[in-house]
Short mmCIF file of C-alpha atoms and ligand atoms in Angstrom, two decimals:
data_model
loop_
_atom_site.label_atom_id
_atom_site.label_comp_id
_atom_site.label_asym_id
_atom_site.label_seq_id
_atom_site.Cartn_x
_atom_site.Cartn_y
_atom_site.Cartn_z
CA UNK A 1 94.83 94.63 8.51
CA UNK A 2 92.77 93.09 11.30
CA UNK A 3 89.24 94.43 11.71
CA UNK A 4 86.37 93.71 14.09
CA UNK A 5 82.66 94.16 13.45
CA UNK A 6 80.13 94.33 16.29
CA UNK A 7 79.31 90.64 15.98
CA UNK A 8 82.91 89.41 16.02
CA UNK A 9 84.74 87.97 19.02
CA UNK A 10 87.34 90.46 20.27
CA UNK A 11 85.31 93.57 19.33
CA UNK A 12 84.53 94.57 22.95
CA UNK A 13 88.08 93.85 24.14
CA UNK A 14 89.51 96.02 21.36
CA UNK A 15 87.34 98.99 22.39
CA UNK A 16 87.95 98.64 26.14
CA UNK A 17 90.16 101.38 27.60
CA UNK A 18 91.05 103.11 30.87
CA UNK A 19 87.85 105.20 30.89
CA UNK A 20 84.95 102.79 31.51
CA UNK A 21 82.27 105.49 31.77
CA UNK A 22 81.85 105.91 28.00
CA UNK A 23 80.32 103.10 25.97
CA UNK A 24 81.28 103.06 22.31
CA UNK A 25 79.75 100.94 19.55
CA UNK A 26 81.52 101.92 16.30
CA UNK A 27 80.53 100.07 13.11
CA UNK A 28 84.06 98.80 12.61
CA UNK A 29 87.26 98.63 14.66
CA UNK A 30 90.59 98.57 12.83
CA UNK A 31 93.40 97.09 14.93
CA UNK A 32 96.21 99.03 13.25
CA UNK A 33 99.78 97.76 13.36
CA UNK A 34 101.32 100.28 10.94
CA UNK A 35 100.90 103.72 9.40
CA UNK A 36 99.71 101.97 6.22
CA UNK A 37 96.92 100.33 8.23
CA UNK A 38 95.89 103.74 9.57
CA UNK A 39 95.86 105.19 6.03
CA UNK A 40 93.84 102.22 4.73
CA UNK A 41 91.34 102.64 7.59
CA UNK A 42 90.90 106.34 6.80
CA UNK A 43 90.29 105.56 3.11
CA UNK A 44 87.85 102.79 4.04
CA UNK A 45 85.89 105.21 6.25
CA UNK A 46 85.81 107.77 3.42
CA UNK A 47 84.51 105.16 0.95
CA UNK A 48 81.71 104.23 3.35
CA UNK A 49 81.09 107.85 4.34
CA UNK A 50 81.74 107.07 8.02
CA UNK A 51 83.43 109.26 10.64
CA UNK A 52 86.82 108.20 12.04
CA UNK A 53 87.77 107.95 15.74
CA UNK A 54 91.16 107.07 17.26
CA UNK A 55 92.00 105.37 20.52
CA UNK A 56 95.32 104.43 22.10
CA UNK A 57 94.83 103.77 25.85
CA UNK A 58 91.36 105.24 26.40
CA UNK A 59 92.53 107.59 29.20
CA UNK A 60 91.22 110.69 27.44
CA UNK A 61 87.87 109.67 25.97
CA UNK A 62 85.34 112.50 25.79
CA UNK A 63 82.69 110.96 23.52
CA UNK A 64 81.74 107.51 22.22
CA UNK A 65 83.72 106.38 19.17
CA UNK A 66 81.71 106.45 15.95
CA UNK A 67 82.05 104.99 12.45
CA UNK A 68 85.50 103.46 12.07
CA UNK A 69 87.54 103.30 15.28
CA UNK A 70 91.28 103.06 14.65
CA UNK A 71 92.87 101.30 17.61
CA UNK A 72 96.58 102.17 17.82
CA UNK A 73 97.38 100.09 20.90
CA UNK A 74 99.61 97.70 18.90
CA UNK A 75 101.74 100.54 17.47
CA UNK A 76 104.19 100.75 20.35
CA UNK A 77 107.62 101.17 18.73
CA UNK A 78 110.09 103.46 20.54
CA UNK A 79 113.48 104.56 19.16
CA UNK A 80 115.89 106.78 21.05
CA UNK A 81 118.57 108.83 19.28
CA UNK A 82 120.91 109.62 22.20
CA UNK A 83 123.16 111.93 20.13
CA UNK A 84 120.26 114.26 19.28
CA UNK A 85 118.39 113.54 22.58
CA UNK A 86 115.29 112.75 20.55
CA UNK A 87 112.68 109.99 20.79
CA UNK A 88 110.53 108.66 17.95
CA UNK A 89 107.42 106.78 19.01
CA UNK A 90 104.56 105.10 17.20
CA UNK A 91 100.99 106.23 17.84
CA UNK A 92 100.04 103.77 20.59
CA UNK A 93 103.13 104.21 22.79
CA UNK A 94 102.67 104.99 26.48
CA UNK A 95 104.97 107.19 28.55
CA UNK A 96 106.12 104.22 30.61
CA UNK A 97 107.97 102.66 27.68
CA UNK A 98 109.58 105.99 26.66
CA UNK A 99 110.73 106.58 30.25
CA UNK A 100 112.37 103.13 30.35
CA UNK A 101 113.99 103.42 26.91
CA UNK A 102 115.25 107.00 27.45
CA UNK A 103 116.71 106.17 30.89
CA UNK A 104 119.18 103.75 29.26
CA UNK A 105 120.80 106.84 27.71
CA UNK A 106 120.60 109.16 30.75
CA UNK A 107 117.58 110.95 29.27
CA UNK A 108 113.93 111.53 30.22
CA UNK A 109 110.76 112.63 28.41
CA UNK A 110 108.43 115.46 29.48
CA UNK A 111 105.94 112.93 30.80
CA UNK A 112 103.16 113.50 33.30
CA UNK A 113 101.82 111.85 36.41
CA UNK A 114 100.77 108.47 34.97
CA UNK A 115 103.06 106.19 32.91
CA UNK A 116 100.06 104.43 31.35
CA UNK A 117 98.92 107.56 29.47
CA UNK A 118 99.49 107.63 25.69
CA UNK A 119 102.23 109.94 24.34
CA UNK A 120 100.24 111.20 21.35
CA UNK A 121 96.96 111.97 23.15
CA UNK A 122 98.89 113.68 25.97
CA UNK A 123 100.93 115.81 23.57
CA UNK A 124 97.87 116.75 21.51
CA UNK A 125 96.31 118.15 24.70
CA UNK A 126 99.37 120.30 25.47
CA UNK A 127 101.12 117.93 27.86
CA UNK A 128 101.41 119.18 31.44
CA UNK A 129 104.43 117.31 32.79
CA UNK A 130 106.24 116.77 36.08
CA UNK A 131 109.17 118.89 34.80
CA UNK A 132 107.09 121.28 32.69
CA UNK A 133 107.73 124.40 34.78
CA UNK A 134 111.39 124.05 33.86
CA UNK A 135 111.28 122.59 30.33
CA UNK A 136 107.81 123.67 29.13
CA UNK A 137 104.90 121.50 28.02
CA UNK A 138 105.48 118.42 25.83
CA UNK A 139 103.74 120.03 22.85
CA UNK A 140 106.47 122.70 22.68
CA UNK A 141 109.12 119.99 22.19
CA UNK A 142 107.66 118.16 19.18
CA UNK A 143 110.23 117.87 16.36
CA UNK A 144 107.99 116.30 13.74
CA UNK A 145 104.79 114.35 13.34
CA UNK A 146 103.97 111.67 10.79
CA UNK A 147 100.28 111.89 10.01
CA UNK A 148 97.53 110.47 7.83
CA UNK A 149 95.50 113.30 6.35
CA UNK A 150 91.70 113.16 6.10
CA UNK A 151 92.01 112.08 2.43
CA UNK A 152 94.00 108.99 3.51
CA UNK A 153 97.39 110.19 2.27
CA UNK A 154 100.47 110.05 4.49
CA UNK A 155 102.43 113.21 5.24
CA UNK A 156 104.74 114.93 7.68
CA UNK A 157 102.94 117.84 9.20
CA UNK A 158 101.48 119.62 12.18
CA UNK A 159 100.40 117.24 14.93
CA UNK A 160 96.77 118.33 14.68
CA UNK A 161 96.43 118.07 10.87
CA UNK A 162 95.37 114.42 10.80
CA UNK A 163 95.78 111.13 12.61
CA UNK A 164 99.26 110.90 14.07
CA UNK A 165 101.09 107.67 13.24
CA UNK A 166 104.47 108.63 14.75
CA UNK A 167 105.90 111.49 16.76
CA UNK A 168 109.46 112.73 17.20
CA UNK A 169 110.22 114.92 20.23
CA UNK A 170 113.01 116.18 22.48
CA UNK A 171 114.21 114.38 25.59
CA UNK A 172 115.93 116.12 28.50
CA UNK A 173 119.11 115.14 30.40
CA UNK A 174 117.47 114.02 33.66
CA UNK A 175 118.18 110.75 35.48
CA UNK A 176 117.07 111.44 39.06
CA UNK A 177 114.78 113.83 40.88
CA UNK A 178 113.67 114.57 44.42
CA UNK A 179 110.04 113.62 44.54
CA UNK A 180 107.11 111.95 46.24
CA UNK A 181 104.29 113.07 48.47
CA UNK A 182 103.29 114.32 51.90
CA UNK A 183 99.89 113.10 53.16
CA UNK A 184 98.00 115.02 55.86
CA UNK A 185 94.98 114.15 57.99
CA UNK A 186 91.56 115.72 57.38
CA UNK A 187 91.72 118.33 60.15
CA UNK A 188 94.87 119.84 58.63
CA UNK A 189 93.44 120.34 55.10
CA UNK A 190 92.71 124.13 55.34
CA UNK A 191 96.15 124.78 56.84
CA UNK A 192 97.86 122.59 54.22
CA UNK A 193 96.16 124.44 51.34
CA UNK A 194 97.19 127.85 52.69
CA UNK A 195 100.75 126.79 53.53
CA UNK A 196 101.22 125.16 50.10
CA UNK A 197 99.83 128.29 48.38
CA UNK A 198 102.24 130.55 50.30
CA UNK A 199 105.15 128.13 49.69
CA UNK A 200 104.54 128.23 45.92
CA UNK A 201 104.75 132.05 45.77
CA UNK A 202 108.43 132.20 44.76
CA UNK A 203 109.58 128.67 43.98
CA UNK A 204 112.27 128.15 41.33
CA UNK A 205 111.00 126.63 38.07
CA UNK A 206 112.92 123.44 38.89
CA UNK A 207 110.06 122.57 41.28
CA UNK A 208 106.85 121.00 40.01
CA UNK A 209 104.14 120.62 42.64
CA UNK A 210 100.44 120.16 43.24
CA UNK A 211 98.17 119.69 46.22
CA UNK A 212 95.20 117.33 46.18
CA UNK A 213 92.25 116.63 48.46
CA UNK A 214 91.48 112.94 48.13
CA UNK A 215 88.58 111.02 49.72
CA UNK A 216 90.29 107.63 50.13
CA UNK A 217 87.95 104.63 50.21
CA UNK A 218 87.95 102.31 53.20
CA UNK A 219 89.52 99.43 51.26
CA UNK A 220 92.42 97.08 52.10
CA UNK A 221 94.42 98.23 49.03
CA UNK A 222 94.70 101.76 50.56
CA UNK A 223 97.68 102.14 52.97
CA UNK A 224 96.46 101.98 56.58
CA UNK A 225 97.17 105.59 57.67
CA UNK A 226 95.09 106.94 54.74
CA UNK A 227 92.31 104.32 54.56
CA UNK A 228 88.79 105.76 54.72
CA UNK A 229 90.04 109.31 55.34
CA UNK A 230 89.83 112.59 53.45
CA UNK A 231 93.50 113.40 52.92
CA UNK A 232 95.48 116.41 51.73
CA UNK A 233 98.27 115.18 49.45
CA UNK A 234 101.14 117.46 48.42
CA UNK A 235 103.12 116.15 45.43
CA UNK A 236 106.63 117.36 44.58
CA UNK A 237 109.04 116.76 41.67
CA UNK A 238 112.26 118.75 42.12
CA UNK A 239 115.43 118.89 40.03
CA UNK A 240 117.77 119.79 42.89
CA UNK A 241 119.95 118.29 45.61
CA UNK A 242 118.58 120.26 48.59
CA UNK A 243 115.07 118.78 48.51
CA UNK A 244 114.80 118.24 52.27
CA UNK A 245 115.52 121.94 52.87
CA UNK A 246 113.05 122.97 50.16
CA UNK A 247 110.12 121.06 51.68
CA UNK A 248 110.91 121.84 55.34
CA UNK A 249 107.96 124.31 55.70
CA UNK A 250 105.59 121.60 54.41
CA UNK A 251 107.01 118.82 56.58
CA UNK A 252 106.60 121.11 59.60
CA UNK A 253 102.82 120.61 59.23
CA UNK A 254 103.22 117.01 60.43
CA UNK A 255 102.30 114.56 57.66
CA UNK A 256 100.70 111.15 58.32
CA UNK A 257 102.83 109.68 55.56
CA UNK A 258 105.97 110.99 53.83
CA UNK A 259 107.29 109.42 50.61
CA UNK A 260 109.65 112.25 49.56
CA UNK A 261 113.06 110.97 48.53
CA UNK A 262 115.67 111.12 45.77
CA UNK A 263 114.49 108.67 43.12
CA UNK A 264 115.42 107.56 39.61
CA UNK A 265 113.24 109.26 37.00
CA UNK A 266 111.97 105.77 36.12
CA UNK A 267 110.05 105.86 39.45
CA UNK A 268 108.46 109.26 38.72
CA UNK A 269 105.10 107.59 38.01
CA UNK A 270 104.79 106.92 41.75
CA UNK A 271 104.78 110.61 42.75
CA UNK A 272 101.08 111.29 42.19
CA UNK A 273 100.10 107.76 43.29
CA UNK A 274 97.09 107.69 40.94
CA UNK A 275 94.99 104.52 40.64
CA UNK A 276 96.30 102.46 37.68
CA UNK A 277 93.07 100.49 37.15
CA UNK A 278 90.40 101.36 34.56
CA UNK A 279 87.36 103.16 36.03
CA UNK A 280 84.62 105.63 35.12
CA UNK A 281 85.30 109.31 35.73
CA UNK A 282 84.27 112.85 34.87
CA UNK A 283 86.74 115.70 35.10
CA UNK A 284 86.98 119.42 34.47
CA UNK A 285 89.29 122.28 35.45
CA UNK A 286 89.92 126.01 35.46
CA UNK A 287 93.18 127.95 35.15
CA UNK A 288 93.62 130.86 37.56
CA UNK A 289 96.14 133.71 37.76
CA UNK A 290 96.18 133.67 41.59
CA UNK A 291 95.03 131.49 44.46
CA UNK A 292 93.39 134.08 46.69
CA UNK A 293 91.87 133.23 50.07
CA UNK A 294 88.37 133.37 48.54
CA UNK A 295 89.40 130.70 45.99
CA UNK A 296 90.55 128.41 48.79
CA UNK A 297 87.23 128.98 50.57
CA UNK A 298 85.28 128.08 47.40
CA UNK A 299 87.40 124.98 46.92
CA UNK A 300 86.92 123.85 50.52
CA UNK A 301 83.16 124.55 50.51
CA UNK A 302 82.41 122.75 47.23
CA UNK A 303 85.13 120.11 47.06
CA UNK A 304 86.43 119.67 50.61
CA UNK A 305 85.66 116.96 53.17
CA UNK A 306 82.25 118.49 54.05
CA UNK A 307 81.07 118.98 50.45
CA UNK A 308 77.97 116.92 49.57
CA UNK A 309 79.77 115.08 46.73
CA UNK A 310 83.50 115.60 47.23
CA UNK A 311 85.64 114.98 44.13
CA UNK A 312 89.37 114.40 44.01
CA UNK A 313 90.38 118.07 43.89
CA UNK A 314 93.82 118.93 42.55
CA UNK A 315 95.53 122.33 42.44
CA UNK A 316 98.66 122.44 40.25
CA UNK A 317 101.32 125.12 40.16
CA UNK A 318 101.84 126.37 36.59
CA UNK A 319 103.98 129.48 35.93
CA UNK A 320 107.63 129.00 34.98
CA UNK A 321 108.12 127.91 31.36
CA UNK A 322 104.35 127.51 30.88
CA UNK A 323 104.07 131.29 30.85
CA UNK A 324 106.18 131.45 27.68
CA UNK A 325 104.67 128.43 25.93
CA UNK A 326 103.39 128.52 22.35
CA UNK A 327 100.59 126.08 23.32
CA UNK A 328 97.24 127.92 23.57
CA UNK A 329 96.26 126.18 26.83
CA UNK A 330 98.97 128.12 28.68
CA UNK A 331 99.17 131.92 28.83
CA UNK A 332 101.28 134.50 30.63
CA UNK A 333 98.57 134.54 33.34
CA UNK A 334 98.56 130.76 33.81
CA UNK A 335 99.58 130.32 37.42
CA UNK A 336 97.40 127.60 38.99
CA UNK A 337 94.88 125.00 37.89
CA UNK A 338 91.92 123.87 39.94
CA UNK A 339 90.86 120.41 38.76
CA UNK A 340 87.96 118.21 39.84
CA UNK A 341 87.87 114.50 39.13
CA UNK A 342 84.98 112.29 40.24
CA UNK A 343 83.90 108.71 39.84
CA UNK A 344 80.60 108.62 37.94
CA UNK A 345 78.56 107.89 41.10
CA UNK A 346 75.63 107.88 41.62
CA UNK A 347 75.22 109.19 38.03
CA UNK A 348 76.76 111.64 35.55
CA UNK A 349 74.11 114.36 36.04
CA UNK A 350 74.72 114.50 39.80
CA UNK A 351 78.50 114.70 39.34
CA UNK A 352 78.19 117.40 36.66
CA UNK A 353 75.96 119.47 38.95
CA UNK A 354 78.50 119.17 41.79
CA UNK A 355 81.35 120.24 39.48
CA UNK A 356 79.25 123.18 38.21
CA UNK A 357 78.79 124.43 41.79
CA UNK A 358 82.56 124.42 42.24
CA UNK A 359 83.46 126.07 38.93
CA UNK A 360 80.68 128.69 38.62
CA UNK A 361 82.21 131.03 41.26
CA UNK A 362 85.70 130.48 39.78
CA UNK A 363 84.66 131.34 36.21
CA UNK A 364 84.80 135.15 36.59
CA UNK A 365 88.47 134.97 37.62
CA UNK A 366 89.52 132.07 35.37
CA UNK A 367 91.73 132.52 32.29
CA UNK A 368 90.65 129.24 30.66
CA UNK A 369 90.91 125.46 30.89
CA UNK A 370 93.51 122.80 30.13
CA UNK A 371 92.11 120.41 27.51
CA UNK A 372 94.09 117.51 29.00
CA UNK A 373 92.07 117.51 32.18
CA UNK A 374 88.57 117.43 30.69
CA UNK A 375 87.45 113.83 31.04
CA UNK A 376 84.39 111.83 30.05
CA UNK A 377 82.55 114.81 28.54
CA UNK A 378 82.89 117.10 25.51
CA UNK A 379 85.14 120.17 25.75
CA UNK A 380 81.95 122.26 25.47
C1 FAD B 401 95.20 108.92 35.31
C2 FAD B 401 95.47 110.04 34.32
C3 FAD B 401 96.60 110.83 34.49
C4 FAD B 401 96.87 111.88 33.59
N1 FAD B 401 97.96 112.68 33.79
C5 FAD B 401 98.21 113.70 32.95
C6 FAD B 401 99.31 114.59 33.16
O1 FAD B 401 100.07 114.45 34.12
N2 FAD B 401 99.50 115.60 32.28
C7 FAD B 401 98.67 115.78 31.19
O2 FAD B 401 98.90 116.72 30.42
N3 FAD B 401 97.63 114.96 30.98
C8 FAD B 401 97.37 113.95 31.83
N4 FAD B 401 96.29 113.16 31.63
C9 FAD B 401 95.41 113.45 30.50
C10 FAD B 401 95.86 112.73 29.24
O3 FAD B 401 97.04 113.34 28.73
C11 FAD B 401 94.74 112.83 28.19
O4 FAD B 401 93.58 112.21 28.71
C12 FAD B 401 95.14 112.20 26.86
O5 FAD B 401 94.16 112.51 25.89
C13 FAD B 401 95.27 110.69 26.97
O6 FAD B 401 95.75 110.17 25.75
P1 FAD B 401 95.64 108.59 25.51
O7 FAD B 401 96.18 108.29 24.18
O8 FAD B 401 96.22 107.89 26.69
O9 FAD B 401 94.07 108.35 25.56
P2 FAD B 401 93.02 108.00 24.42
O10 FAD B 401 91.70 108.07 25.13
O11 FAD B 401 93.35 106.74 23.74
O12 FAD B 401 93.13 109.20 23.41
C14 FAD B 401 92.58 110.44 23.77
C15 FAD B 401 92.24 111.22 22.52
O13 FAD B 401 93.45 111.61 21.88
C16 FAD B 401 93.25 111.64 20.49
N5 FAD B 401 94.23 110.74 19.88
C17 FAD B 401 94.82 109.65 20.44
N6 FAD B 401 95.69 109.11 19.58
C18 FAD B 401 95.64 109.86 18.46
C19 FAD B 401 96.32 109.81 17.20
N7 FAD B 401 97.21 108.86 16.93
N8 FAD B 401 96.06 110.76 16.28
C20 FAD B 401 95.16 111.74 16.54
N9 FAD B 401 94.47 111.83 17.70
C21 FAD B 401 94.72 110.91 18.65
C22 FAD B 401 91.84 111.18 20.21
O14 FAD B 401 91.01 112.31 20.07
C23 FAD B 401 91.46 110.44 21.47
O15 FAD B 401 90.08 110.51 21.73
C24 FAD B 401 96.00 112.11 32.51
C25 FAD B 401 94.86 111.32 32.35
C26 FAD B 401 94.58 110.30 33.25
C27 FAD B 401 93.33 109.50 33.09
#
């Protein structure tokens, strides 16, 4: 079992993850390669009376790691059982490798927007996926979890009863989807929000969609029509063959850029077009039963192009199978999310204050939050 103390070469590299806004300095890092390593690390922490933290990719960090940090990034085994349509993954596996392995058998996982996200952390948070309105959240499809309990013994049990070392879950028979994005210029943002809201009123559950307001930086890596502009970005993932008909009311608004097409599920990570590079970010969200006009006004005032500190603002359509989920994040009233995501600039206090201005007027009508989309800060 390889370990790193603060003084040892490799310690910083082992802790580094996607979220760069949280600095951890645990006493010891255990670079686990097996469930036995995880169990040994838990026992070691108990002997030394130290807390235990776990990290796979570092996408979901909410607090600095303390005590003994178990790094699962080397535990990346994936096995597909095509006859049962089930995947078994080790604790450090990312969605990208499950998507690739499952596709060889005409199957797909209930993954989300970013292939670099870890399967276990995502599923522990509920798992809001591209196809979730049809198939439900990932957490509803867990078959079994191998865990290490707080006393260091290994067991099979509920996913949240210890540190997960392996997870078995259902796959779905999906090979292609109609998906991508429509990008609209700044002046069209209010119209795009309203049209998207009206369009989502009676969509079949085979459509997953969100709309984002994104302040794109003026950098060469950003495609020319979007560079330096505040853009409205509609994202679509549809399990149907009449996609062009479905999105006709949205296309009629005249996008600057249109990436909607029929694609293999292995390309589904391109739909949301999220930055793949590590950075520092704070994020929070609210779940709402409706998206009334006053909600759109609040969102535009506090998170639109003229807001003092505009975040990336994302509104997701929930409903469908989420309304019948056994996961506590989703209820019968879960219809939309409003999410804010900001770089930690100029500092965390300023960003938190800007997010608070957005969410305070939404709180009286909100039914809760999705744990998955709380970033860089405690759940509170
Ligand atoms: C760019 C981006 C896109 C995202 N897209 C989606 C999306 O589409 N849908 C969605 O639902 N979520 C999404 N998320 C949220 C993501 O699911 C959570 O942040 C999740 O916690 C990330 O898990 P991780 O293992 O990658 O991250 P990590 O930071 O490594 O882990 C996050 C937390 O999970 C827990 N954990 C990790 N491994 C274990 C384990 N083996 N045993 C016990 N606990 C463990 C720990 O508490 C850890 O702090 C996204 C996040 C980002 C940054």
